[in-house]
Amino acid sequence: MNSNLQIKVGSLIFKNPVLLASGTSGFGKEISKFYPLEILGGFVTKSITLKPKRGNPPPRIWETPCGLLNSIGLENPGLEKFLEEEMPFLEKINTNIFVSIAGESVKEYIELAKNLKDLKISGIELNISCPNVDKGGIYFGLDTDITYELTKSVVKISQKPVWVKLSPETERILILINLLKNAGAEAVVVFNTFLGLAIDWRIRKPIFKRIFAGLSGPSIKPLVLRYIWEIYEKGFLPIVGCGGIMEFGDVMEYILAGASLVEIGTANFINPNIGKEIVLELENYFREEKIQDLIGLAHKRKEDFS
């Protein structure tokens, strides 16, 4: 392990800045067939809900020229099966494990947090930004008051580090992040997917039954980078960058813009080894420097243009 890659975020130490994003690698068993998850700085589970969810009807995935539209709809086995079937595997992984939770009400989020507080996990990622469900999801994340109260309640109940995964559709993003700091969140994940649309021109109707779907992949990276730059300048909370990371250079851009950590999502579907490959490239690159010293460094370099 290269100690130059260590990063402290909130109360946790990460061996390197690379995590896998929620919903892109299930609960870890499938991706662990390609490489040991211990090599990663962390792993975020698929979002779980109190009761099992079947998700949305097909089609759920649509490939675009520069990204992926999805309308999965939070399909998951529910809390009970998660505890029985997935936690025994997750608690053996020697890296930071975050459990993503989603609910249709504040009460449901709190109930989930109660049931997770004694588990051997590093923290909770609040999914208040899924665009593919009728209740909860993005509808929570668009309301600053609900998001503040929800985060405050989960922090109090869980007694674990809480991250909040935000939607790019959120208005007043900087005001919201300042509220989340006051609510006790340790970091914000920027972002979940953007709302997008695809139409099958041959049959002349939208691809997805819900019309809109979540866009991820390379097309959103410049947009997310811009927000990370703005959020970093305010200095409210550590930032976990998420959106269109496909290679080592993308991680470097996120770090230099101000992200402390990154989450890799869509790239896992194209190359299941991408997490391991990027970690190895980081280990090779940071033989002399500490990656912590490069977080937000591009902000200082902007003076070169003056």
mmCIF file of C-alpha atoms in Angstrom:
data_model
loop_
_atom_site.group_PDB
_atom_site.id
_atom_site.type_symbol
_atom_site.label_atom_id
_atom_site.label_comp_id
_atom_site.label_asym_id
_atom_site.label_seq_id
_atom_site.Cartn_x
_atom_site.Cartn_y
_atom_site.Cartn_z
ATOM 1 C CA MET A 1 0.000 0.000 0.000
ATOM 2 C CA ASN A 2 1.285 3.451 -0.946
ATOM 3 C CA SER A 3 0.866 5.772 2.068
ATOM 4 C CA ASN A 4 1.062 8.813 -0.256
ATOM 5 C CA LEU A 5 -2.465 7.962 -1.413
ATOM 6 C CA GLN A 6 -4.020 8.163 2.051
ATOM 7 C CA ILE A 7 -6.760 10.759 2.447
ATOM 8 C CA LYS A 8 -8.686 11.780 5.557
ATOM 9 C CA VAL A 9 -12.321 12.704 5.037
ATOM 10 C CA GLY A 10 -14.303 13.605 8.110
ATOM 11 C CA SER A 11 -13.536 10.997 10.760
ATOM 12 C CA LEU A 12 -12.361 8.316 8.327
ATOM 13 C CA ILE A 13 -9.039 7.444 6.715
ATOM 14 C CA PHE A 14 -9.100 6.110 3.132
ATOM 15 C CA LYS A 15 -6.125 4.130 1.801
ATOM 16 C CA ASN A 16 -6.671 5.770 -1.592
ATOM 17 C CA PRO A 17 -9.325 8.048 -3.152
ATOM 18 C CA VAL A 18 -11.048 5.402 -5.314
ATOM 19 C CA LEU A 19 -14.478 4.059 -4.378
ATOM 20 C CA LEU A 20 -17.082 2.255 -6.453
ATOM 21 C CA ALA A 21 -20.378 4.109 -6.765
ATOM 22 C CA SER A 22 -23.670 2.804 -5.464
ATOM 23 C CA GLY A 23 -25.707 0.763 -7.884
ATOM 24 C CA THR A 24 -22.870 -0.095 -10.233
ATOM 25 C CA SER A 25 -21.438 -3.165 -8.485
ATOM 26 C CA GLY A 26 -24.344 -4.592 -6.496
ATOM 27 C CA PHE A 27 -23.230 -5.624 -3.016
ATOM 28 C CA GLY A 28 -19.697 -6.431 -4.081
ATOM 29 C CA LYS A 29 -19.766 -10.171 -4.727
ATOM 30 C CA GLU A 30 -19.863 -9.878 -8.506
ATOM 31 C CA ILE A 31 -17.022 -7.365 -8.816
ATOM 32 C CA SER A 32 -14.910 -9.303 -6.295
ATOM 33 C CA LYS A 33 -14.623 -12.062 -8.912
ATOM 34 C CA PHE A 34 -12.400 -9.674 -10.891
ATOM 35 C CA TYR A 35 -10.192 -8.326 -8.070
ATOM 36 C CA PRO A 36 -10.127 -8.147 -4.268
ATOM 37 C CA LEU A 37 -12.118 -5.125 -3.105
ATOM 38 C CA GLU A 38 -9.500 -4.453 -0.419
ATOM 39 C CA ILE A 39 -7.434 -2.646 -3.066
ATOM 40 C CA LEU A 40 -10.052 0.133 -3.163
ATOM 41 C CA GLY A 41 -10.345 3.110 -0.862
ATOM 42 C CA GLY A 42 -13.940 2.130 -0.333
ATOM 43 C CA PHE A 43 -17.096 0.524 -1.657
ATOM 44 C CA VAL A 44 -20.671 1.858 -1.682
ATOM 45 C CA THR A 45 -23.437 -0.733 -1.811
ATOM 46 C CA LYS A 46 -26.473 -0.653 -4.001
ATOM 47 C CA SER A 47 -29.204 1.366 -2.281
ATOM 48 C CA ILE A 48 -31.376 -0.639 0.070
ATOM 49 C CA THR A 49 -34.918 0.098 1.182
ATOM 50 C CA LEU A 50 -36.911 -1.277 4.126
ATOM 51 C CA LYS A 51 -38.983 -3.577 1.941
ATOM 52 C CA PRO A 52 -37.855 -5.326 -1.261
ATOM 53 C CA LYS A 53 -38.361 -3.328 -4.469
ATOM 54 C CA ARG A 54 -38.891 -4.863 -7.898
ATOM 55 C CA GLY A 55 -37.748 -1.760 -9.730
ATOM 56 C CA ASN A 56 -39.077 -0.391 -12.985
ATOM 57 C CA PRO A 57 -40.297 -2.417 -15.992
ATOM 58 C CA PRO A 58 -37.909 -2.904 -18.923
ATOM 59 C CA PRO A 59 -36.233 -1.385 -20.762
ATOM 60 C CA ARG A 60 -34.056 -0.095 -17.921
ATOM 61 C CA ILE A 61 -30.851 0.732 -19.793
ATOM 62 C CA TRP A 62 -30.236 2.750 -22.954
ATOM 63 C CA GLU A 63 -26.806 3.433 -24.354
ATOM 64 C CA THR A 64 -26.122 6.895 -25.765
ATOM 65 C CA PRO A 65 -23.079 8.010 -27.811
ATOM 66 C CA CYS A 66 -21.445 9.442 -24.695
ATOM 67 C CA GLY A 67 -23.097 7.860 -21.694
ATOM 68 C CA LEU A 68 -25.770 5.625 -20.297
ATOM 69 C CA LEU A 69 -29.417 6.269 -19.439
ATOM 70 C CA ASN A 70 -30.844 4.068 -16.698
ATOM 71 C CA SER A 71 -34.241 3.607 -15.123
ATOM 72 C CA ILE A 72 -33.577 0.796 -12.659
ATOM 73 C CA GLY A 73 -35.872 2.155 -9.954
ATOM 74 C CA LEU A 74 -33.939 1.045 -6.858
ATOM 75 C CA GLU A 75 -34.509 -2.684 -7.302
ATOM 76 C CA ASN A 76 -33.127 -4.347 -4.177
ATOM 77 C CA PRO A 77 -33.854 -7.265 -1.823
ATOM 78 C CA GLY A 78 -34.857 -5.086 1.136
ATOM 79 C CA LEU A 79 -33.261 -4.654 4.548
ATOM 80 C CA GLU A 80 -33.937 -8.120 5.958
ATOM 81 C CA LYS A 81 -32.349 -10.038 3.088
ATOM 82 C CA PHE A 82 -29.513 -7.515 2.895
ATOM 83 C CA LEU A 83 -28.628 -8.221 6.511
ATOM 84 C CA GLU A 84 -28.913 -11.983 6.068
ATOM 85 C CA GLU A 85 -27.333 -12.480 2.665
ATOM 86 C CA GLU A 86 -25.016 -9.552 1.958
ATOM 87 C CA MET A 87 -23.577 -8.275 5.237
ATOM 88 C CA PRO A 88 -21.611 -11.477 6.068
ATOM 89 C CA PHE A 89 -19.625 -10.901 2.853
ATOM 90 C CA LEU A 90 -19.282 -7.123 3.238
ATOM 91 C CA GLU A 91 -18.035 -7.221 6.836
ATOM 92 C CA LYS A 92 -15.031 -9.307 5.762
ATOM 93 C CA ILE A 93 -13.776 -6.682 3.301
ATOM 94 C CA ASN A 94 -10.876 -4.675 4.670
ATOM 95 C CA THR A 95 -11.766 -1.281 3.287
ATOM 96 C CA ASN A 96 -14.345 1.431 3.993
ATOM 97 C CA ILE A 97 -17.839 0.111 3.348
ATOM 98 C CA PHE A 98 -20.705 2.558 2.959
ATOM 99 C CA VAL A 99 -24.289 1.334 2.823
ATOM 100 C CA SER A 100 -26.522 3.420 0.579
ATOM 101 C CA ILE A 101 -30.062 3.817 1.889
ATOM 102 C CA ALA A 102 -33.206 5.106 0.210
ATOM 103 C CA GLY A 103 -36.749 5.557 1.411
ATOM 104 C CA GLU A 104 -40.187 6.844 0.546
ATOM 105 C CA SER A 105 -40.465 8.755 3.842
ATOM 106 C CA VAL A 106 -38.225 10.267 6.516
ATOM 107 C CA LYS A 107 -39.456 7.549 8.865
ATOM 108 C CA GLU A 108 -38.190 4.856 6.497
ATOM 109 C CA TYR A 109 -34.711 6.399 6.308
ATOM 110 C CA ILE A 110 -34.558 6.598 10.109
ATOM 111 C CA GLU A 111 -35.679 2.979 10.481
ATOM 112 C CA LEU A 112 -32.964 1.864 8.080
ATOM 113 C CA ALA A 113 -30.337 3.880 9.952
ATOM 114 C CA LYS A 114 -31.400 2.290 13.255
ATOM 115 C CA ASN A 115 -30.926 -1.174 11.830
ATOM 116 C CA LEU A 116 -27.466 -0.335 10.473
ATOM 117 C CA LYS A 117 -25.961 1.413 13.483
ATOM 118 C CA ASP A 118 -24.438 -1.705 15.073
ATOM 119 C CA LEU A 119 -23.063 -3.179 11.849
ATOM 120 C CA LYS A 120 -19.410 -3.321 10.916
ATOM 121 C CA ILE A 121 -19.631 -0.609 8.270
ATOM 122 C CA SER A 122 -17.823 2.706 7.870
ATOM 123 C CA GLY A 123 -20.837 4.867 7.226
ATOM 124 C CA ILE A 124 -24.105 5.576 5.461
ATOM 125 C CA GLU A 125 -24.648 7.230 2.100
ATOM 126 C CA LEU A 126 -28.052 8.894 1.916
ATOM 127 C CA ASN A 127 -29.560 8.451 -1.524
ATOM 128 C CA ILE A 128 -31.924 11.406 -1.793
ATOM 129 C CA SER A 129 -31.302 11.861 -5.490
ATOM 130 C CA CYS A 130 -32.534 8.818 -7.434
ATOM 131 C CA PRO A 131 -34.531 10.198 -10.403
ATOM 132 C CA ASN A 132 -36.260 6.901 -11.194
ATOM 133 C CA VAL A 133 -38.832 6.466 -8.409
ATOM 134 C CA ASP A 134 -42.211 8.084 -7.721
ATOM 135 C CA LYS A 135 -41.724 8.615 -3.979
ATOM 136 C CA GLY A 136 -38.618 9.677 -2.077
ATOM 137 C CA GLY A 137 -35.447 9.842 -4.146
ATOM 138 C CA ILE A 138 -34.945 13.108 -5.977
ATOM 139 C CA TYR A 139 -38.173 14.497 -4.493
ATOM 140 C CA PHE A 140 -36.471 14.626 -1.076
ATOM 141 C CA GLY A 141 -33.256 16.013 -2.479
ATOM 142 C CA LEU A 142 -34.980 18.971 -4.124
ATOM 143 C CA ASP A 143 -36.346 20.234 -0.803
ATOM 144 C CA THR A 144 -33.640 21.856 1.333
ATOM 145 C CA ASP A 145 -35.701 21.780 4.554
ATOM 146 C CA ILE A 146 -36.537 18.064 4.268
ATOM 147 C CA THR A 147 -32.964 17.221 3.314
ATOM 148 C CA TYR A 148 -31.636 19.090 6.354
ATOM 149 C CA GLU A 149 -34.039 17.436 8.787
ATOM 150 C CA LEU A 150 -33.548 14.005 7.243
ATOM 151 C CA THR A 151 -29.769 14.236 7.415
ATOM 152 C CA LYS A 152 -29.819 15.553 10.970
ATOM 153 C CA SER A 153 -32.083 12.688 12.069
ATOM 154 C CA VAL A 154 -30.002 9.983 10.402
ATOM 155 C CA VAL A 155 -26.744 11.397 11.822
ATOM 156 C CA LYS A 156 -28.257 11.338 15.300
ATOM 157 C CA ILE A 157 -29.664 7.814 15.000
ATOM 158 C CA SER A 158 -26.846 6.106 13.131
ATOM 159 C CA GLN A 159 -23.899 7.508 15.111
ATOM 160 C CA LYS A 160 -21.833 6.778 11.993
ATOM 161 C CA PRO A 161 -20.390 9.071 9.338
ATOM 162 C CA VAL A 162 -23.148 10.135 6.946
ATOM 163 C CA TRP A 163 -22.608 11.219 3.360
ATOM 164 C CA VAL A 164 -25.368 12.747 1.255
ATOM 165 C CA LYS A 165 -25.551 11.940 -2.453
ATOM 166 C CA LEU A 166 -26.956 14.996 -4.197
ATOM 167 C CA SER A 167 -28.907 15.498 -7.379
ATOM 168 C CA PRO A 168 -27.650 17.901 -10.069
ATOM 169 C CA GLU A 169 -31.264 18.993 -10.423
ATOM 170 C CA THR A 170 -31.101 20.539 -6.960
ATOM 171 C CA GLU A 171 -31.521 24.290 -6.914
ATOM 172 C CA ARG A 172 -29.548 26.385 -4.433
ATOM 173 C CA ILE A 173 -26.865 23.701 -4.222
ATOM 174 C CA LEU A 174 -24.443 25.798 -2.164
ATOM 175 C CA ILE A 175 -27.114 26.750 0.365
ATOM 176 C CA LEU A 176 -28.081 23.090 0.667
ATOM 177 C CA ILE A 177 -24.515 21.929 1.294
ATOM 178 C CA ASN A 178 -24.055 24.539 4.018
ATOM 179 C CA LEU A 179 -27.219 23.195 5.668
ATOM 180 C CA LEU A 180 -25.890 19.640 5.426
ATOM 181 C CA LYS A 181 -22.728 20.701 7.238
ATOM 182 C CA ASN A 182 -24.870 22.053 10.068
ATOM 183 C CA ALA A 183 -26.881 18.820 10.029
ATOM 184 C CA GLY A 184 -23.722 16.800 10.719
ATOM 185 C CA ALA A 185 -22.941 15.280 7.322
ATOM 186 C CA GLU A 186 -19.260 14.438 6.842
ATOM 187 C CA ALA A 187 -19.201 14.741 3.038
ATOM 188 C CA VAL A 188 -21.365 15.286 -0.015
ATOM 189 C CA VAL A 189 -21.352 13.045 -3.084
ATOM 190 C CA VAL A 190 -21.560 15.145 -6.237
ATOM 191 C CA PHE A 191 -23.608 13.895 -8.121
ATOM 192 C CA ASN A 192 -26.197 11.250 -8.857
ATOM 193 C CA THR A 193 -27.335 11.054 -12.494
ATOM 194 C CA PHE A 194 -28.700 13.934 -14.570
ATOM 195 C CA LEU A 195 -32.244 13.667 -15.915
ATOM 196 C CA GLY A 196 -32.208 12.731 -19.581
ATOM 197 C CA LEU A 197 -34.497 11.523 -22.341
ATOM 198 C CA ALA A 198 -34.274 9.062 -25.205
ATOM 199 C CA ILE A 199 -36.821 8.560 -27.989
ATOM 200 C CA ASP A 200 -37.039 5.601 -30.330
ATOM 201 C CA TRP A 201 -37.724 7.502 -33.546
ATOM 202 C CA ARG A 202 -38.656 4.289 -35.372
ATOM 203 C CA ILE A 203 -41.718 3.696 -33.200
ATOM 204 C CA ARG A 204 -42.009 7.397 -32.358
ATOM 205 C CA LYS A 205 -42.221 7.185 -28.581
ATOM 206 C CA PRO A 206 -39.975 7.531 -25.507
ATOM 207 C CA ILE A 207 -37.720 4.603 -24.647
ATOM 208 C CA PHE A 208 -38.580 4.530 -20.954
ATOM 209 C CA LYS A 209 -42.016 4.119 -19.445
ATOM 210 C CA ARG A 210 -41.166 6.896 -16.954
ATOM 211 C CA ILE A 211 -40.128 9.116 -19.910
ATOM 212 C CA PHE A 212 -37.046 10.562 -18.198
ATOM 213 C CA ALA A 213 -34.101 8.499 -16.961
ATOM 214 C CA GLY A 214 -30.752 9.048 -15.239
ATOM 215 C CA LEU A 215 -27.837 9.986 -17.496
ATOM 216 C CA SER A 216 -24.319 8.998 -16.439
ATOM 217 C CA GLY A 217 -20.954 8.532 -18.143
ATOM 218 C CA PRO A 218 -18.405 10.750 -19.925
ATOM 219 C CA SER A 219 -20.949 13.316 -21.102
ATOM 220 C CA ILE A 220 -21.615 14.582 -17.578
ATOM 221 C CA LYS A 221 -18.007 14.841 -16.356
ATOM 222 C CA PRO A 222 -17.411 18.501 -17.380
ATOM 223 C CA LEU A 223 -20.712 19.492 -15.759
ATOM 224 C CA VAL A 224 -19.885 17.759 -12.484
ATOM 225 C CA LEU A 225 -16.360 19.191 -12.474
ATOM 226 C CA ARG A 226 -17.772 22.686 -12.752
ATOM 227 C CA TYR A 227 -19.950 22.140 -9.661
ATOM 228 C CA ILE A 228 -17.088 20.597 -7.702
ATOM 229 C CA TRP A 229 -14.992 23.656 -8.477
ATOM 230 C CA GLU A 230 -17.716 25.967 -7.152
ATOM 231 C CA ILE A 231 -18.454 23.859 -4.066
ATOM 232 C CA TYR A 232 -14.756 23.552 -3.181
ATOM 233 C CA GLU A 233 -14.325 27.330 -3.248
ATOM 234 C CA LYS A 234 -16.975 27.631 -0.513
ATOM 235 C CA GLY A 235 -15.202 25.011 1.630
ATOM 236 C CA PHE A 236 -18.350 23.744 3.352
ATOM 237 C CA LEU A 237 -17.737 19.989 3.305
ATOM 238 C CA PRO A 238 -15.367 17.435 1.756
ATOM 239 C CA ILE A 239 -16.481 16.454 -1.747
ATOM 240 C CA VAL A 240 -16.762 12.962 -3.203
ATOM 241 C CA GLY A 241 -16.740 13.422 -6.981
ATOM 242 C CA CYS A 242 -18.950 11.146 -9.057
ATOM 243 C CA GLY A 243 -19.729 11.358 -12.755
ATOM 244 C CA GLY A 244 -18.063 10.112 -15.908
ATOM 245 C CA ILE A 245 -14.800 8.860 -14.438
ATOM 246 C CA MET A 246 -13.463 6.490 -17.064
ATOM 247 C CA GLU A 247 -9.692 6.581 -16.534
ATOM 248 C CA PHE A 248 -6.805 7.720 -14.335
ATOM 249 C CA GLY A 249 -6.708 11.233 -15.828
ATOM 250 C CA ASP A 250 -10.347 11.783 -14.894
ATOM 251 C CA VAL A 251 -9.533 11.060 -11.244
ATOM 252 C CA MET A 252 -6.694 13.579 -11.361
ATOM 253 C CA GLU A 253 -9.038 16.239 -12.761
ATOM 254 C CA TYR A 254 -11.508 15.632 -9.953
ATOM 255 C CA ILE A 255 -8.795 15.828 -7.286
ATOM 256 C CA LEU A 256 -7.320 19.026 -8.718
ATOM 257 C CA ALA A 257 -10.800 20.603 -8.925
ATOM 258 C CA GLY A 258 -11.382 19.936 -5.236
ATOM 259 C CA ALA A 259 -12.756 16.423 -4.714
ATOM 260 C CA SER A 260 -11.182 14.507 -1.841
ATOM 261 C CA LEU A 261 -12.449 11.150 -3.089
ATOM 262 C CA VAL A 262 -14.092 9.832 -6.244
ATOM 263 C CA GLU A 263 -16.716 7.204 -6.969
ATOM 264 C CA ILE A 264 -16.496 5.216 -10.202
ATOM 265 C CA GLY A 265 -19.851 4.265 -11.699
ATOM 266 C CA THR A 266 -20.674 3.640 -15.347
ATOM 267 C CA ALA A 267 -17.099 2.620 -16.187
ATOM 268 C CA ASN A 268 -17.597 -0.553 -14.109
ATOM 269 C CA PHE A 269 -20.069 -1.806 -16.711
ATOM 270 C CA ILE A 270 -17.540 -1.344 -19.516
ATOM 271 C CA ASN A 271 -14.463 -2.591 -17.683
ATOM 272 C CA PRO A 272 -15.039 -4.407 -14.374
ATOM 273 C CA ASN A 273 -11.320 -4.056 -13.596
ATOM 274 C CA ILE A 274 -11.333 -0.249 -13.861
ATOM 275 C CA GLY A 275 -11.229 0.346 -10.105
ATOM 276 C CA LYS A 276 -8.145 -1.808 -9.634
ATOM 277 C CA GLU A 277 -6.429 -0.391 -12.721
ATOM 278 C CA ILE A 278 -6.868 3.213 -11.585
ATOM 279 C CA VAL A 279 -5.603 2.436 -8.079
ATOM 280 C CA LEU A 280 -2.471 0.835 -9.545
ATOM 281 C CA GLU A 281 -1.898 3.879 -11.778
ATOM 282 C CA LEU A 282 -2.284 6.181 -8.776
ATOM 283 C CA GLU A 283 0.205 4.116 -6.784
ATOM 284 C CA ASN A 284 2.701 4.399 -9.611
ATOM 285 C CA TYR A 285 2.175 8.154 -10.107
ATOM 286 C CA PHE A 286 2.315 9.163 -6.448
ATOM 287 C CA ARG A 287 5.724 7.790 -5.542
ATOM 288 C CA GLU A 288 7.014 11.145 -4.268
ATOM 289 C CA GLU A 289 3.989 13.419 -3.740
ATOM 290 C CA LYS A 290 1.071 13.061 -1.350
ATOM 291 C CA ILE A 291 -2.286 13.089 -3.102
ATOM 292 C CA GLN A 292 -3.777 15.025 -0.179
ATOM 293 C CA ASP A 293 -1.577 17.977 -1.205
ATOM 294 C CA LEU A 294 -3.137 18.062 -4.692
ATOM 295 C CA ILE A 295 -6.777 18.401 -3.604
ATOM 296 C CA GLY A 296 -8.022 21.658 -5.120
ATOM 297 C CA LEU A 297 -4.557 22.615 -6.378
ATOM 298 C CA ALA A 298 -5.941 23.857 -9.721
ATOM 299 C CA HIS A 299 -7.628 26.718 -7.849
ATOM 300 C CA LYS A 300 -4.201 28.152 -7.027
ATOM 301 C CA ARG A 301 -3.017 27.665 -10.591
ATOM 302 C CA LYS A 302 -5.863 29.761 -12.013
ATOM 303 C CA GLU A 303 -3.709 32.755 -11.066
ATOM 304 C CA ASP A 304 -1.402 31.718 -13.925
ATOM 305 C CA PHE A 305 -3.994 33.168 -16.326
ATOM 306 C CA SER A 306 -3.830 36.645 -14.807
#
